[in-house]
PDB file of C-alpha atoms and ligand atoms in Angstrom:
ATOM      1  CA  MET A1263     123.984-131.867  36.598  1.00 45.00           C
ATOM      2  CA  GLU A1264     124.092-135.696  37.474  1.00 46.00           C
ATOM      3  CA  SER A1265     121.141-137.298  37.691  1.00 45.00           C
ATOM      4  CA  THR A1266     121.821-140.414  39.841  1.00 43.00           C
ATOM      5  CA  ARG A1267     117.367-141.390  40.439  1.00 48.00           C
ATOM      6  CA  GLU A1268     114.554-141.575  38.436  1.00 43.00           C
ATOM      7  CA  GLY A1269     114.156-138.105  37.299  1.00 55.00           C
ATOM      8  CA  SER A1270     115.430-136.024  40.370  1.00 59.00           C
ATOM      9  CA  GLN A1271     118.610-134.905  40.642  1.00 68.00           C
ATOM     10  CA  VAL A1272     121.441-134.445  43.374  1.00 74.00           C
ATOM     11  CA  GLY A1273     122.281-131.232  44.516  1.00 93.00           C
ATOM     12  CA  VAL A1274     119.050-129.541  44.133  1.00 97.00           C
ATOM     13  CA  LEU A1275     117.194-127.747  46.480  1.00 98.00           C
ATOM     14  CA  TYR A1276     112.806-128.698  44.889  1.00 98.00           C
ATOM     15  CA  ILE A1277     110.742-125.815  45.522  1.00 98.00           C
ATOM     16  CA  VAL A1278     106.946-127.988  45.993  1.00 98.00           C
ATOM     17  CA  ALA A1279     103.602-126.774  45.697  1.00 98.00           C
ATOM     18  CA  THR A1280     100.982-128.381  47.880  1.00 98.00           C
ATOM     19  CA  PRO A1281      97.414-128.123  47.844  1.00 98.00           C
ATOM     20  CA  ILE A1282      95.447-125.503  49.259  1.00 98.00           C
ATOM     21  CA  GLY A1283      92.760-128.051  50.654  1.00 97.00           C
ATOM     22  CA  ASN A1284      91.874-130.421  48.323  1.00 98.00           C
ATOM     23  CA  LEU A1285      94.772-133.294  48.559  1.00 97.00           C
ATOM     24  CA  ASP A1286      94.088-134.537  44.933  1.00 97.00           C
ATOM     25  CA  ASP A1287      95.356-130.643  43.767  1.00 98.00           C
ATOM     26  CA  ILE A1288      99.283-132.072  44.660  1.00 98.00           C
ATOM     27  CA  THR A1289     100.614-132.893  41.267  1.00 98.00           C
ATOM     28  CA  GLU A1290     102.719-135.919  40.206  1.00 98.00           C
ATOM     29  CA  ARG A1291     105.630-134.523  39.526  1.00 98.00           C
ATOM     30  CA  ALA A1292     105.432-132.775  43.178  1.00 98.00           C
ATOM     31  CA  CYS A1293     104.453-136.670  44.568  1.00 98.00           C
ATOM     32  CA  ARG A1294     107.410-137.988  42.678  1.00 97.00           C
ATOM     33  CA  VAL A1295     110.031-135.196  43.764  1.00 97.00           C
ATOM     34  CA  LEU A1296     108.701-135.662  47.460  1.00 98.00           C
ATOM     35  CA  THR A1297     109.040-139.129  47.224  1.00 97.00           C
ATOM     36  CA  GLU A1298     112.530-139.197  46.010  1.00 96.00           C
ATOM     37  CA  VAL A1299     114.754-136.607  47.766  1.00 97.00           C
ATOM     38  CA  ASP A1300     116.593-136.866  50.728  1.00 97.00           C
ATOM     39  CA  VAL A1301     115.100-134.331  52.934  1.00 98.00           C
ATOM     40  CA  ILE A1302     111.730-132.432  53.011  1.00 98.00           C
ATOM     41  CA  ALA A1303     112.090-129.332  54.536  1.00 98.00           C
ATOM     42  CA  ALA A1304     108.599-128.052  56.093  1.00 97.00           C
ATOM     43  CA  GLU A1305     107.024-124.958  57.108  1.00 96.00           C
ATOM     44  CA  ASP A1306     105.611-127.231  60.224  1.00 96.00           C
ATOM     45  CA  THR A1307     106.858-130.362  59.846  1.00 97.00           C
ATOM     46  CA  ARG A1308     102.995-132.438  61.910  1.00 97.00           C
ATOM     47  CA  HIS A1309     101.268-130.681  59.366  1.00 96.00           C
ATOM     48  CA  SER A1310     103.389-131.902  56.207  1.00 97.00           C
ATOM     49  CA  GLY A1311     103.656-135.082  57.912  1.00 97.00           C
ATOM     50  CA  ARG A1312      99.656-135.482  57.591  1.00 97.00           C
ATOM     51  CA  LEU A1313     100.015-134.977  53.629  1.00 97.00           C
ATOM     52  CA  LEU A1314     103.185-137.077  52.895  1.00 98.00           C
ATOM     53  CA  GLN A1315     101.399-139.933  55.033  1.00 97.00           C
ATOM     54  CA  HIS A1316      98.036-139.293  53.128  1.00 97.00           C
ATOM     55  CA  LEU A1317     100.118-139.681  49.988  1.00 97.00           C
ATOM     56  CA  GLY A1318     102.116-142.627  51.480  1.00 97.00           C
ATOM     57  CA  ILE A1319     105.824-141.391  51.449  1.00 97.00           C
ATOM     58  CA  GLN A1320     108.087-141.292  54.471  1.00 96.00           C
ATOM     59  CA  LYS A1321     110.609-138.921  54.554  1.00 97.00           C
ATOM     60  CA  PRO A1322     113.245-137.420  56.948  1.00 97.00           C
ATOM     61  CA  MET A1323     111.751-133.605  57.621  1.00 97.00           C
ATOM     62  CA  ILE A1324     112.934-131.082  59.420  1.00 97.00           C
ATOM     63  CA  SER A1325     111.065-127.756  60.494  1.00 96.00           C
ATOM     64  CA  LEU A1326     111.988-124.759  58.339  1.00 95.00           C
ATOM     65  CA  HIS A1327     109.686-121.766  59.385  1.00 93.00           C
ATOM     66  CA  GLU A1328     109.661-117.742  59.648  1.00 90.00           C
ATOM     67  CA  HIS A1329     111.321-117.424  63.362  1.00 91.00           C
ATOM     68  CA  ASN A1330     114.142-120.851  62.263  1.00 93.00           C
ATOM     69  CA  GLU A1331     115.096-120.067  58.533  1.00 92.00           C
ATOM     70  CA  ARG A1332     118.030-117.623  59.003  1.00 91.00           C
ATOM     71  CA  ASN A1333     119.651-120.667  61.315  1.00 91.00           C
ATOM     72  CA  ARG A1334     118.143-123.543  59.476  1.00 93.00           C
ATOM     73  CA  ALA A1335     118.941-122.483  56.033  1.00 95.00           C
ATOM     74  CA  ASP A1336     122.663-122.787  56.046  1.00 95.00           C
ATOM     75  CA  ALA A1337     122.677-126.283  57.081  1.00 95.00           C
ATOM     76  CA  LEU A1338     120.247-127.666  54.630  1.00 97.00           C
ATOM     77  CA  LEU A1339     122.267-125.883  51.861  1.00 97.00           C
ATOM     78  CA  ARG A1340     125.434-127.922  53.305  1.00 96.00           C
ATOM     79  CA  ARG A1341     123.667-131.087  52.951  1.00 96.00           C
ATOM     80  CA  ILE A1342     122.777-129.944  49.517  1.00 97.00           C
ATOM     81  CA  GLU A1343     126.225-128.674  48.562  1.00 96.00           C
ATOM     82  CA  ALA A1344     127.115-132.089  50.061  1.00 96.00           C
ATOM     83  CA  GLY A1345     124.852-133.517  47.390  1.00 95.00           C
ATOM     84  CA  GLU A1346     121.508-134.168  48.643  1.00 97.00           C
ATOM     85  CA  SER A1347     118.966-133.355  47.418  1.00 97.00           C
ATOM     86  CA  ALA A1348     115.919-131.680  48.984  1.00 98.00           C
ATOM     87  CA  ALA A1349     112.207-130.189  48.857  1.00 98.00           C
ATOM     88  CA  LEU A1350     111.686-127.559  50.733  1.00 98.00           C
ATOM     89  CA  VAL A1351     106.949-127.205  51.355  1.00 98.00           C
ATOM     90  CA  SER A1352     104.692-124.393  53.227  1.00 98.00           C
ATOM     91  CA  ASP A1353     101.615-125.482  54.914  1.00 97.00           C
ATOM     92  CA  ALA A1354      99.379-125.025  51.969  1.00 98.00           C
ATOM     93  CA  GLY A1355     100.143-123.853  48.400  1.00 98.00           C
ATOM     94  CA  THR A1356     103.102-122.682  47.200  1.00 98.00           C
ATOM     95  CA  PRO A1357     105.900-121.608  49.608  1.00 98.00           C
ATOM     96  CA  LEU A1358     107.045-117.870  49.960  1.00 98.00           C
ATOM     97  CA  ILE A1359     104.230-116.755  48.413  1.00 98.00           C
ATOM     98  CA  SER A1360     103.122-115.204  52.522  1.00 98.00           C
ATOM     99  CA  ASP A1361     104.957-118.041  53.856  1.00 97.00           C
ATOM    100  CA  PRO A1362     108.576-119.411  54.064  1.00 97.00           C
ATOM    101  CA  GLY A1363     111.052-119.858  51.949  1.00 97.00           C
ATOM    102  CA  PHE A1364     112.819-116.433  51.068  1.00 97.00           C
ATOM    103  CA  VAL A1365     115.637-116.473  52.858  1.00 97.00           C
ATOM    104  CA  VAL A1366     116.491-119.984  51.540  1.00 97.00           C
ATOM    105  CA  VAL A1367     115.720-119.365  48.115  1.00 98.00           C
ATOM    106  CA  ARG A1368     118.078-116.613  48.427  1.00 97.00           C
ATOM    107  CA  GLU A1369     121.238-117.961  50.011  1.00 97.00           C
ATOM    108  CA  ALA A1370     120.583-120.883  47.812  1.00 97.00           C
ATOM    109  CA  ARG A1371     120.812-118.782  44.550  1.00 97.00           C
ATOM    110  CA  ALA A1372     124.017-116.665  46.295  1.00 97.00           C
ATOM    111  CA  ARG A1373     125.697-119.748  46.945  1.00 96.00           C
ATOM    112  CA  GLY A1374     124.681-121.004  43.022  1.00 96.00           C
ATOM    113  CA  VAL A1375     122.948-123.844  44.243  1.00 97.00           C
ATOM    114  CA  ARG A1376     120.376-124.952  41.755  1.00 97.00           C
ATOM    115  CA  VAL A1377     116.807-124.161  42.841  1.00 98.00           C
ATOM    116  CA  VAL A1378     113.958-125.629  40.768  1.00 97.00           C
ATOM    117  CA  PRO A1379     110.273-125.042  41.272  1.00 98.00           C
ATOM    118  CA  VAL A1380     107.560-127.744  41.196  1.00 98.00           C
ATOM    119  CA  PRO A1381     104.671-125.468  40.621  1.00 98.00           C
ATOM    120  CA  GLY A1382     100.974-126.323  41.850  1.00 98.00           C
ATOM    121  CA  ALA A1383      98.159-124.301  43.798  1.00 98.00           C
ATOM    122  CA  CYS A1384      98.604-120.877  44.961  1.00 98.00           C
ATOM    123  CA  ALA A1385      95.465-119.425  46.589  1.00 98.00           C
ATOM    124  CA  LEU A1386      96.144-116.350  44.449  1.00 98.00           C
ATOM    125  CA  VAL A1387      96.152-117.586  40.978  1.00 98.00           C
ATOM    126  CA  ALA A1388      93.682-119.789  41.960  1.00 98.00           C
ATOM    127  CA  ALA A1389      91.158-116.881  43.523  1.00 98.00           C
ATOM    128  CA  LEU A1390      92.383-114.624  40.086  1.00 98.00           C
ATOM    129  CA  SER A1391      91.411-117.623  37.149  1.00 98.00           C
ATOM    130  CA  ALA A1392      87.671-117.641  38.732  1.00 98.00           C
ATOM    131  CA  ALA A1393      86.991-114.331  39.829  1.00 98.00           C
ATOM    132  CA  GLY A1394      85.664-112.649  36.339  1.00 97.00           C
ATOM    133  CA  LEU A1395      88.334-109.517  37.484  1.00 97.00           C
ATOM    134  CA  PRO A1396      90.827-108.308  34.703  1.00 97.00           C
ATOM    135  CA  THR A1397      94.258-110.427  35.286  1.00 97.00           C
ATOM    136  CA  ASP A1398      95.876-108.705  32.257  1.00 97.00           C
ATOM    137  CA  ARG A1399      97.893-107.129  35.154  1.00 97.00           C
ATOM    138  CA  PHE A1400      97.440-107.532  38.732  1.00 98.00           C
ATOM    139  CA  LEU A1401      99.693-106.279  42.167  1.00 98.00           C
ATOM    140  CA  PHE A1402      99.567-108.957  45.215  1.00 98.00           C
ATOM    141  CA  ALA A1403      99.719-107.334  48.779  1.00 98.00           C
ATOM    142  CA  GLY A1404      99.725-110.493  50.484  1.00 98.00           C
ATOM    143  CA  PHE A1405      98.191-109.241  53.986  1.00 98.00           C
ATOM    144  CA  VAL A1406      97.777-105.668  54.925  1.00 97.00           C
ATOM    145  CA  PRO A1407      98.913-104.894  58.654  1.00 97.00           C
ATOM    146  CA  ALA A1408      96.597-105.936  61.155  1.00 95.00           C
ATOM    147  CA  LYS A1409      95.911-102.906  63.332  1.00 96.00           C
ATOM    148  CA  SER A1410      93.283-100.689  62.020  1.00 95.00           C
ATOM    149  CA  GLY A1411      95.743 -97.904  61.374  1.00 97.00           C
ATOM    150  CA  ALA A1412      97.949 -99.078  59.553  1.00 98.00           C
ATOM    151  CA  ARG A1413      95.629-101.271  57.412  1.00 98.00           C
ATOM    152  CA  ARG A1414      93.873 -98.239  56.269  1.00 97.00           C
ATOM    153  CA  ALA A1415      97.341 -96.307  55.324  1.00 98.00           C
ATOM    154  CA  ALA A1416      98.616 -99.201  53.130  1.00 98.00           C
ATOM    155  CA  LEU A1417      94.941 -99.188  51.717  1.00 98.00           C
ATOM    156  CA  GLN A1418      94.885 -95.387  51.198  1.00 97.00           C
ATOM    157  CA  ALA A1419      98.626 -96.369  49.799  1.00 97.00           C
ATOM    158  CA  LEU A1420      96.842 -98.680  46.986  1.00 98.00           C
ATOM    159  CA  ALA A1421      93.529 -96.517  46.439  1.00 96.00           C
ATOM    160  CA  GLN A1422      94.658 -94.881  42.952  1.00 95.00           C
ATOM    161  CA  GLU A1423      96.816 -98.740  41.686  1.00 97.00           C
ATOM    162  CA  THR A1424      94.720 -99.314  38.211  1.00 96.00           C
ATOM    163  CA  ALA A1425      95.698-102.979  38.902  1.00 98.00           C
ATOM    164  CA  THR A1426      93.617-105.431  40.237  1.00 98.00           C
ATOM    165  CA  LEU A1427      94.717-106.041  43.831  1.00 98.00           C
ATOM    166  CA  VAL A1428      94.938-109.027  45.419  1.00 98.00           C
ATOM    167  CA  PHE A1429      95.195-109.686  49.583  1.00 98.00           C
ATOM    168  CA  TYR A1430      95.077-112.645  51.578  1.00 98.00           C
ATOM    169  CA  GLU A1431      93.038-112.111  54.651  1.00 97.00           C
ATOM    170  CA  SER A1432      92.268-113.694  57.744  1.00 95.00           C
ATOM    171  CA  PRO A1433      88.530-114.596  59.019  1.00 94.00           C
ATOM    172  CA  HIS A1434      89.460-112.702  62.068  1.00 93.00           C
ATOM    173  CA  ARG A1435      89.956-109.142  59.927  1.00 95.00           C
ATOM    174  CA  ILE A1436      87.862-110.128  57.074  1.00 96.00           C
ATOM    175  CA  ARG A1437      84.780-107.833  58.028  1.00 96.00           C
ATOM    176  CA  ASP A1438      87.290-104.942  58.593  1.00 96.00           C
ATOM    177  CA  MET A1439      89.070-105.197  55.551  1.00 97.00           C
ATOM    178  CA  ILE A1440      86.359-104.902  53.413  1.00 97.00           C
ATOM    179  CA  ALA A1441      84.752-101.814  55.634  1.00 97.00           C
ATOM    180  CA  ASP A1442      88.488-100.601  55.202  1.00 98.00           C
ATOM    181  CA  ILE A1443      88.259-100.947  51.316  1.00 98.00           C
ATOM    182  CA  ALA A1444      84.854 -99.154  50.974  1.00 97.00           C
ATOM    183  CA  GLY A1445      86.397 -96.329  53.367  1.00 97.00           C
ATOM    184  CA  GLU A1446      89.356 -95.774  51.426  1.00 97.00           C
ATOM    185  CA  MET A1447      88.416 -96.819  47.578  1.00 96.00           C
ATOM    186  CA  GLY A1448      85.575 -96.124  47.637  1.00 96.00           C
ATOM    187  CA  ASP A1449      81.616 -98.173  48.944  1.00 95.00           C
ATOM    188  CA  ASN A1450      81.454 -98.391  44.929  1.00 95.00           C
ATOM    189  CA  ARG A1451      84.331-100.443  43.925  1.00 96.00           C
ATOM    190  CA  GLU A1452      84.065-103.488  42.833  1.00 97.00           C
ATOM    191  CA  VAL A1453      85.622-106.200  45.362  1.00 98.00           C
ATOM    192  CA  VAL A1454      85.490-110.329  44.878  1.00 98.00           C
ATOM    193  CA  ILE A1455      85.673-112.376  48.009  1.00 98.00           C
ATOM    194  CA  ALA A1456      86.996-116.048  47.462  1.00 98.00           C
ATOM    195  CA  ARG A1457      86.375-118.080  50.765  1.00 97.00           C
ATOM    196  CA  GLU A1458      87.560-121.912  50.863  1.00 98.00           C
ATOM    197  CA  LEU A1459      88.924-122.256  47.651  1.00 98.00           C
ATOM    198  CA  THR A1460      88.589-126.159  46.628  1.00 98.00           C
ATOM    199  CA  LYS A1461      87.116-127.076  49.699  1.00 98.00           C
ATOM    200  CA  THR A1462      83.484-128.053  50.259  1.00 97.00           C
ATOM    201  CA  PHE A1463      81.984-124.170  51.114  1.00 95.00           C
ATOM    202  CA  GLU A1464      84.092-122.982  48.466  1.00 97.00           C
ATOM    203  CA  THR A1465      82.506-119.435  47.442  1.00 96.00           C
ATOM    204  CA  PHE A1466      82.818-116.455  45.634  1.00 98.00           C
ATOM    205  CA  TYR A1467      81.180-113.281  46.985  1.00 97.00           C
ATOM    206  CA  SER A1468      81.157-110.342  43.948  1.00 97.00           C
ATOM    207  CA  GLY A1469      79.921-106.735  44.170  1.00 97.00           C
ATOM    208  CA  THR A1470      80.561-103.392  45.490  1.00 96.00           C
ATOM    209  CA  ALA A1471      82.310-102.889  48.865  1.00 97.00           C
ATOM    210  CA  ALA A1472      79.105-101.654  50.285  1.00 96.00           C
ATOM    211  CA  GLU A1473      77.029-105.076  49.180  1.00 97.00           C
ATOM    212  CA  LEU A1474      79.951-106.972  50.183  1.00 97.00           C
ATOM    213  CA  MET A1475      80.226-105.193  53.809  1.00 96.00           C
ATOM    214  CA  ALA A1476      76.393-106.568  54.059  1.00 96.00           C
ATOM    215  CA  VAL A1477      76.733-109.924  52.748  1.00 95.00           C
ATOM    216  CA  LEU A1478      79.572-110.476  55.625  1.00 94.00           C
ATOM    217  CA  ALA A1479      76.644-108.515  58.123  1.00 92.00           C
ATOM    218  CA  ASP A1480      73.968-110.289  57.021  1.00 91.00           C
ATOM    219  CA  ASP A1481      75.264-114.010  56.985  1.00 86.00           C
ATOM    220  CA  GLY A1482      77.954-115.876  59.362  1.00 85.00           C
ATOM    221  CA  ASN A1483      79.492-118.732  56.937  1.00 84.00           C
ATOM    222  CA  ALA A1484      80.631-115.656  54.598  1.00 80.00           C
ATOM    223  CA  SER A1485      83.098-115.108  57.216  1.00 81.00           C
ATOM    224  CA  ARG A1486      84.798-118.201  58.539  1.00 92.00           C
ATOM    225  CA  GLY A1487      87.320-120.093  56.056  1.00 95.00           C
ATOM    226  CA  GLU A1488      89.975-119.319  54.356  1.00 97.00           C
ATOM    227  CA  PHE A1489      89.927-115.922  51.762  1.00 98.00           C
ATOM    228  CA  VAL A1490      91.825-113.917  49.032  1.00 98.00           C
ATOM    229  CA  VAL A1491      90.321-110.633  48.476  1.00 98.00           C
ATOM    230  CA  MET A1492      90.845-109.426  45.149  1.00 98.00           C
ATOM    231  CA  VAL A1493      89.872-105.411  44.115  1.00 98.00           C
ATOM    232  CA  ARG A1494      89.258-103.842  40.998  1.00 97.00           C
ATOM    233  CA  GLY A1495      91.841-101.412  40.546  1.00 96.00           C
ATOM    234  CA  ALA A1496      91.429 -97.429  40.358  1.00 95.00           C
ATOM    235  CA  PRO A1497      90.205 -96.693  36.940  1.00 88.00           C
ATOM    236  CA  SER A1498      92.880 -95.228  34.921  1.00 85.00           C
ATOM    237  CA  ARG A1499      93.719 -91.645  34.020  1.00 80.00           C
ATOM    238  CA  ALA A1500      91.830 -92.327  30.513  1.00 78.00           C
ATOM    239  CA  GLN A1501      89.158 -94.099  31.838  1.00 76.00           C
ATOM    240  CA  GLN A1502      88.743 -91.384  34.007  1.00 77.00           C
ATOM    241  CA  ALA A1503      88.980 -88.668  31.065  1.00 75.00           C
ATOM    242  CA  ALA A1504      85.801 -90.949  29.253  1.00 76.00           C
ATOM    243  CA  GLY A1505      83.300 -89.705  32.359  1.00 74.00           C
ATOM    244  CA  LEU A1506      84.704 -86.313  31.970  1.00 77.00           C
ATOM    245  CA  ASP A1507      83.315 -83.591  28.828  1.00 83.00           C
ATOM    246  CA  VAL A1508      86.550 -83.530  26.996  1.00 83.00           C
ATOM    247  CA  ASP A1509      84.722 -80.989  24.646  1.00 83.00           C
ATOM    248  CA  ARG A1510      84.015 -79.011  26.836  1.00 86.00           C
ATOM    249  CA  MET A1511      87.819 -78.839  28.781  1.00 88.00           C
ATOM    250  CA  LEU A1512      88.815 -78.797  24.570  1.00 88.00           C
ATOM    251  CA  SER A1513      87.285 -75.831  23.766  1.00 88.00           C
ATOM    252  CA  LEU A1514      88.133 -73.418  26.800  1.00 91.00           C
ATOM    253  CA  LEU A1515      91.747 -74.388  26.037  1.00 92.00           C
ATOM    254  CA  VAL A1516      91.460 -73.038  22.702  1.00 91.00           C
ATOM    255  CA  ALA A1517      89.868 -70.196  23.432  1.00 91.00           C
ATOM    256  CA  GLU A1518      93.147 -69.561  25.412  1.00 92.00           C
ATOM    257  CA  LEU A1519      96.206 -71.215  23.957  1.00 93.00           C
ATOM    258  CA  PRO A1520      97.789 -72.384  20.766  1.00 92.00           C
ATOM    259  CA  VAL A1521      96.132 -75.737  19.533  1.00 93.00           C
ATOM    260  CA  LYS A1522      99.200 -77.331  20.015  1.00 92.00           C
ATOM    261  CA  GLN A1523      99.310 -76.114  23.701  1.00 92.00           C
ATOM    262  CA  ALA A1524      95.574 -76.859  24.284  1.00 90.00           C
ATOM    263  CA  ALA A1525      96.445 -80.627  23.106  1.00 89.00           C
ATOM    264  CA  LYS A1526      99.735 -81.135  24.880  1.00 89.00           C
ATOM    265  CA  ILE A1527      97.582 -80.299  28.557  1.00 91.00           C
ATOM    266  CA  GLY A1528      94.740 -82.231  27.070  1.00 85.00           C
ATOM    267  CA  ALA A1529      96.229 -85.049  26.897  1.00 81.00           C
ATOM    268  CA  GLU A1530      98.577 -85.123  30.559  1.00 81.00           C
ATOM    269  CA  LEU A1531      95.219 -83.630  31.696  1.00 80.00           C
ATOM    270  CA  THR A1532      93.540 -86.775  30.548  1.00 76.00           C
ATOM    271  CA  GLY A1533      95.692 -89.394  29.527  1.00 72.00           C
ATOM    272  CA  LEU A1534      94.167 -89.366  25.960  1.00 78.00           C
ATOM    273  CA  SER A1535      96.659 -89.462  22.634  1.00 80.00           C
ATOM    274  CA  ARG A1536      97.685 -85.806  22.070  1.00 84.00           C
ATOM    275  CA  ASN A1537      97.125 -86.412  18.752  1.00 84.00           C
ATOM    276  CA  GLU A1538      93.721 -87.193  18.836  1.00 83.00           C
ATOM    277  CA  LEU A1539      93.377 -83.873  20.541  1.00 86.00           C
ATOM    278  CA  TYR A1540      95.063 -81.858  18.429  1.00 90.00           C
ATOM    279  CA  GLN A1541      92.524 -82.775  15.527  1.00 87.00           C
ATOM    280  CA  ARG A1542      89.530 -82.528  17.877  1.00 86.00           C
ATOM    281  CA  ALA A1543      91.008 -78.786  19.351  1.00 86.00           C
ATOM    282  CA  LEU A1544      91.705 -77.690  15.249  1.00 87.00           C
ATOM    283  CA  ALA A1545      88.094 -79.063  14.645  1.00 84.00           C
ATOM    284  CA  PHE A1546      87.111 -75.909  17.640  1.00 81.00           C
ATOM    285  CA  LYS A1547      89.495 -73.502  16.214  1.00 79.00           C
ATOM    286  CA  SER A1548      88.398 -73.301  13.074  1.00 77.00           C
ATOM    287  CA  GLY A1549      84.766 -73.617  14.414  1.00 71.00           C
ATOM    288  CA  ARG A1550      83.702 -76.744  12.486  1.00 58.00           C
TER     289      ARG A1550
HETATM  290  N1  SAM B 834     101.294-120.635  50.196  1.00 53.15           N
HETATM  291  C1  SAM B 834     100.165-120.001  49.865  1.00 53.15           C
HETATM  292  C2  SAM B 834     100.006-119.786  48.780  1.00 53.15           C
HETATM  293  O1  SAM B 834     100.071-120.657  47.531  1.00 53.15           O
HETATM  294  O2  SAM B 834      98.262-119.516  48.711  1.00 53.15           O
HETATM  295  C3  SAM B 834      99.107-118.848  51.131  1.00 53.15           C
HETATM  296  C4  SAM B 834     100.142-119.045  52.593  1.00 53.15           C
HETATM  297  S1  SAM B 834      99.302-118.139  53.310  1.00 53.15           S
HETATM  298  C5  SAM B 834      99.966-118.122  55.195  1.00 53.15           C
HETATM  299  C6  SAM B 834      97.535-118.150  53.875  1.00 53.15           C
HETATM  300  C7  SAM B 834      96.389-117.664  53.078  1.00 53.15           C
HETATM  301  O3  SAM B 834      96.350-117.116  52.218  1.00 53.15           O
HETATM  302  C8  SAM B 834      95.493-117.491  53.644  1.00 53.15           C
HETATM  303  O4  SAM B 834      94.940-116.642  55.019  1.00 53.15           O
HETATM  304  C9  SAM B 834      94.619-117.311  52.659  1.00 53.15           C
HETATM  305  O5  SAM B 834      94.015-115.472  53.043  1.00 53.15           O
HETATM  306  C10 SAM B 834      94.718-117.728  51.512  1.00 53.15           C
HETATM  307  N2  SAM B 834      94.714-119.169  51.239  1.00 53.15           N
HETATM  308  C11 SAM B 834      94.946-120.428  51.444  1.00 53.15           C
HETATM  309  N3  SAM B 834      94.284-121.130  50.855  1.00 53.15           N
HETATM  310  C12 SAM B 834      93.124-120.817  50.981  1.00 53.15           C
HETATM  311  C13 SAM B 834      91.628-121.300  49.988  1.00 53.15           C
HETATM  312  N4  SAM B 834      91.937-122.460  50.110  1.00 53.15           N
HETATM  313  N5  SAM B 834      91.062-120.584  49.937  1.00 53.15           N
HETATM  314  C14 SAM B 834      91.499-118.733  50.222  1.00 53.15           C
HETATM  315  N6  SAM B 834      92.183-118.513  50.898  1.00 53.15           N
HETATM  316  C15 SAM B 834      93.456-119.333  50.674  1.00 53.15           C
END
């Protein structure tokens, strides 16, 4: 790949993350790329224009949002194919994460245009990094449907998911969302709400779904701003089994079945290791 200017390359589409509130979160690399590209495609040119002005960058912009992405993608990619470089930005955070850009990135890759991420702020990652919920496995579900019935159905479909669940939610619906989480996943499900990340009134609320419903009902400010909602995953079968009287289950099974079969069924019911259950079942059979 030819490099004509300091660092940035021609014929490249850069996917540039911008701040989610605190303007200091723009990276040096993002500033450099935005300064050097030929054109910036922005979800909202007025909004991104203010960021560029703050950064002292003047650059031609085109709008590329949810409703015109299909039409604009081709024109943008033609310019890149002709040797220009472009940056894609959204209103806040990382483009494509609940933001426009999928169509143009997909098309760019199909056409062999190089796509380069310039990483930075992303609300879901910032929220997870400080929530105190397990992060080894998480499922980002974006915005759930706005209508109550569809939202409840979406939450119900996720109720048995064992990974930490992460949602984006608007201030108008945050109360209903937490009420529906309580309804579909139980009053006692652990929930963390990250509000106004990186901004002056950044707050984390954590507790059971029922406790957070009470917080939102009591404190009007708690339902203002921008939100990431995180829900602890459902207990795995092995964790559920920890609350089950495994020995009683095994003693009933070995009374009716050979040890090997009792261990196999026990493992299927609980998610525990078949070998471990075999040893325990053997002890029951031999009366130890
Ligand atoms: N692309 C963005 C990102 O990387 O996070 C997300 C864009 S999405 C249209 C906007 C939603 O992200 C908001 O409604 C809110 O749920 C979440 N969000 C964005 N900024 C946030 C912030 N500062 N604090 C909490 N949530 C935020």
